[in-house]
Short mmCIF file of N, CA and C in Angstrom, two decimals:
data_model
loop_
_atom_site.label_atom_id
_atom_site.label_comp_id
_atom_site.label_asym_id
_atom_site.label_seq_id
_atom_site.Cartn_x
_atom_site.Cartn_y
_atom_site.Cartn_z
N UNK A 1301 0.82 -1.19 0.00
CA UNK A 1301 0.00 0.00 0.00
C UNK A 1301 0.86 1.26 0.00
N UNK A 1302 2.01 1.19 0.65
CA UNK A 1302 2.90 2.35 0.64
C UNK A 1302 3.45 2.63 -0.75
N UNK A 1303 3.72 1.57 -1.50
CA UNK A 1303 4.17 1.76 -2.87
C UNK A 1303 3.08 2.40 -3.72
N UNK A 1304 1.84 1.99 -3.51
CA UNK A 1304 0.72 2.59 -4.24
C UNK A 1304 0.57 4.06 -3.86
N UNK A 1305 0.73 4.36 -2.57
CA UNK A 1305 0.65 5.75 -2.12
C UNK A 1305 1.75 6.59 -2.79
N UNK A 1306 2.96 6.04 -2.85
CA UNK A 1306 4.07 6.76 -3.47
C UNK A 1306 3.78 7.03 -4.95
N UNK A 1307 3.17 6.07 -5.63
CA UNK A 1307 2.81 6.25 -7.04
C UNK A 1307 1.75 7.34 -7.20
N UNK A 1308 0.75 7.33 -6.33
CA UNK A 1308 -0.28 8.37 -6.38
C UNK A 1308 0.29 9.74 -6.02
N UNK A 1309 1.21 9.77 -5.08
CA UNK A 1309 1.88 11.02 -4.72
C UNK A 1309 2.62 11.59 -5.94
N UNK A 1310 3.33 10.73 -6.64
CA UNK A 1310 4.06 11.17 -7.83
C UNK A 1310 3.12 11.73 -8.89
N UNK A 1311 1.98 11.09 -9.07
CA UNK A 1311 0.99 11.60 -10.03
C UNK A 1311 0.45 12.95 -9.60
N UNK A 1312 0.13 13.08 -8.32
CA UNK A 1312 -0.49 14.30 -7.81
C UNK A 1312 0.48 15.49 -7.78
N UNK A 1313 1.73 15.24 -7.41
CA UNK A 1313 2.68 16.33 -7.20
C UNK A 1313 3.76 16.44 -8.25
N UNK A 1314 3.77 15.51 -9.20
CA UNK A 1314 4.70 15.60 -10.30
C UNK A 1314 6.15 15.30 -9.95
N UNK A 1315 6.37 14.66 -8.82
CA UNK A 1315 7.74 14.25 -8.46
C UNK A 1315 7.67 12.96 -7.66
N UNK A 1316 8.66 12.14 -7.88
CA UNK A 1316 8.71 10.86 -7.19
C UNK A 1316 9.48 11.02 -5.89
N UNK A 1317 8.96 10.40 -4.85
CA UNK A 1317 9.62 10.35 -3.54
C UNK A 1317 9.64 8.89 -3.11
N UNK A 1318 10.72 8.48 -2.48
CA UNK A 1318 10.79 7.11 -1.99
C UNK A 1318 9.85 6.96 -0.79
N UNK A 1319 9.45 5.73 -0.54
CA UNK A 1319 8.58 5.45 0.60
C UNK A 1319 9.26 5.91 1.89
N UNK A 1320 10.57 5.71 1.99
CA UNK A 1320 11.28 6.11 3.21
C UNK A 1320 11.28 7.63 3.39
N UNK A 1321 11.16 8.36 2.33
CA UNK A 1321 11.06 9.82 2.42
C UNK A 1321 9.63 10.26 2.77
N UNK A 1322 8.65 9.50 2.34
CA UNK A 1322 7.25 9.86 2.57
C UNK A 1322 6.77 9.51 3.98
N UNK A 1323 7.29 8.45 4.56
CA UNK A 1323 6.77 7.97 5.85
C UNK A 1323 6.84 9.02 6.95
N UNK A 1324 7.96 9.72 7.16
CA UNK A 1324 7.98 10.71 8.24
C UNK A 1324 6.92 11.81 8.07
N UNK A 1325 6.73 12.26 6.83
CA UNK A 1325 5.72 13.29 6.58
C UNK A 1325 4.31 12.74 6.81
N UNK A 1326 4.08 11.49 6.41
CA UNK A 1326 2.77 10.87 6.62
C UNK A 1326 2.48 10.72 8.11
N UNK A 1327 3.49 10.29 8.87
CA UNK A 1327 3.31 10.10 10.30
C UNK A 1327 3.07 11.44 11.00
N UNK A 1328 3.82 12.46 10.62
CA UNK A 1328 3.63 13.79 11.22
C UNK A 1328 2.23 14.32 10.92
N UNK A 1329 1.77 14.16 9.68
CA UNK A 1329 0.43 14.63 9.32
C UNK A 1329 -0.64 13.88 10.12
N UNK A 1330 -0.44 12.58 10.29
CA UNK A 1330 -1.39 11.79 11.07
C UNK A 1330 -1.44 12.28 12.51
N UNK A 1331 -0.28 12.45 13.12
CA UNK A 1331 -0.25 12.89 14.52
C UNK A 1331 -0.84 14.29 14.70
N UNK A 1332 -0.60 15.18 13.75
CA UNK A 1332 -1.16 16.53 13.82
C UNK A 1332 -2.68 16.52 13.63
N UNK A 1333 -3.19 15.51 12.95
CA UNK A 1333 -4.63 15.46 12.70
C UNK A 1333 -5.39 14.71 13.79
N UNK A 1334 -4.67 14.07 14.70
CA UNK A 1334 -5.30 13.32 15.79
C UNK A 1334 -5.64 14.31 16.90
N UNK A 1335 -6.88 14.74 16.94
CA UNK A 1335 -7.30 15.79 17.88
C UNK A 1335 -7.07 15.41 19.33
N UNK A 1336 -7.33 14.17 19.68
CA UNK A 1336 -7.11 13.74 21.07
C UNK A 1336 -5.64 13.84 21.44
N UNK A 1337 -4.77 13.42 20.53
CA UNK A 1337 -3.34 13.48 20.79
C UNK A 1337 -2.87 14.93 20.93
N UNK A 1338 -3.31 15.78 20.01
CA UNK A 1338 -2.92 17.19 20.05
C UNK A 1338 -3.42 17.83 21.34
N UNK A 1339 -4.65 17.55 21.71
CA UNK A 1339 -5.24 18.10 22.93
C UNK A 1339 -4.47 17.64 24.16
N UNK A 1340 -4.13 16.37 24.22
CA UNK A 1340 -3.41 15.85 25.38
C UNK A 1340 -2.01 16.43 25.48
N UNK A 1341 -1.39 16.71 24.38
CA UNK A 1341 -0.05 17.33 24.40
C UNK A 1341 -0.13 18.76 24.90
N UNK A 1342 -1.19 19.48 24.51
CA UNK A 1342 -1.28 20.88 24.91
C UNK A 1342 -1.67 21.03 26.38
N UNK A 1343 -2.32 20.02 26.95
CA UNK A 1343 -2.70 20.09 28.37
C UNK A 1343 -1.68 19.39 29.25
N UNK A 1344 -0.70 18.73 28.64
CA UNK A 1344 0.34 18.05 29.40
C UNK A 1344 -0.09 16.75 30.05
N UNK A 1345 -1.18 16.19 29.60
CA UNK A 1345 -1.67 14.91 30.17
C UNK A 1345 -1.21 13.74 29.37
#
């Protein structure tokens, strides 16, 4: 599935990125979009 994501990324953005380059950005985006996680970090719990 990661290879498929990388292929779709290349189509959408016009440049190829390796899966190892995409994973950190994907993980950061996921963590930033997790409202419970973001809320718990801002309250220190």
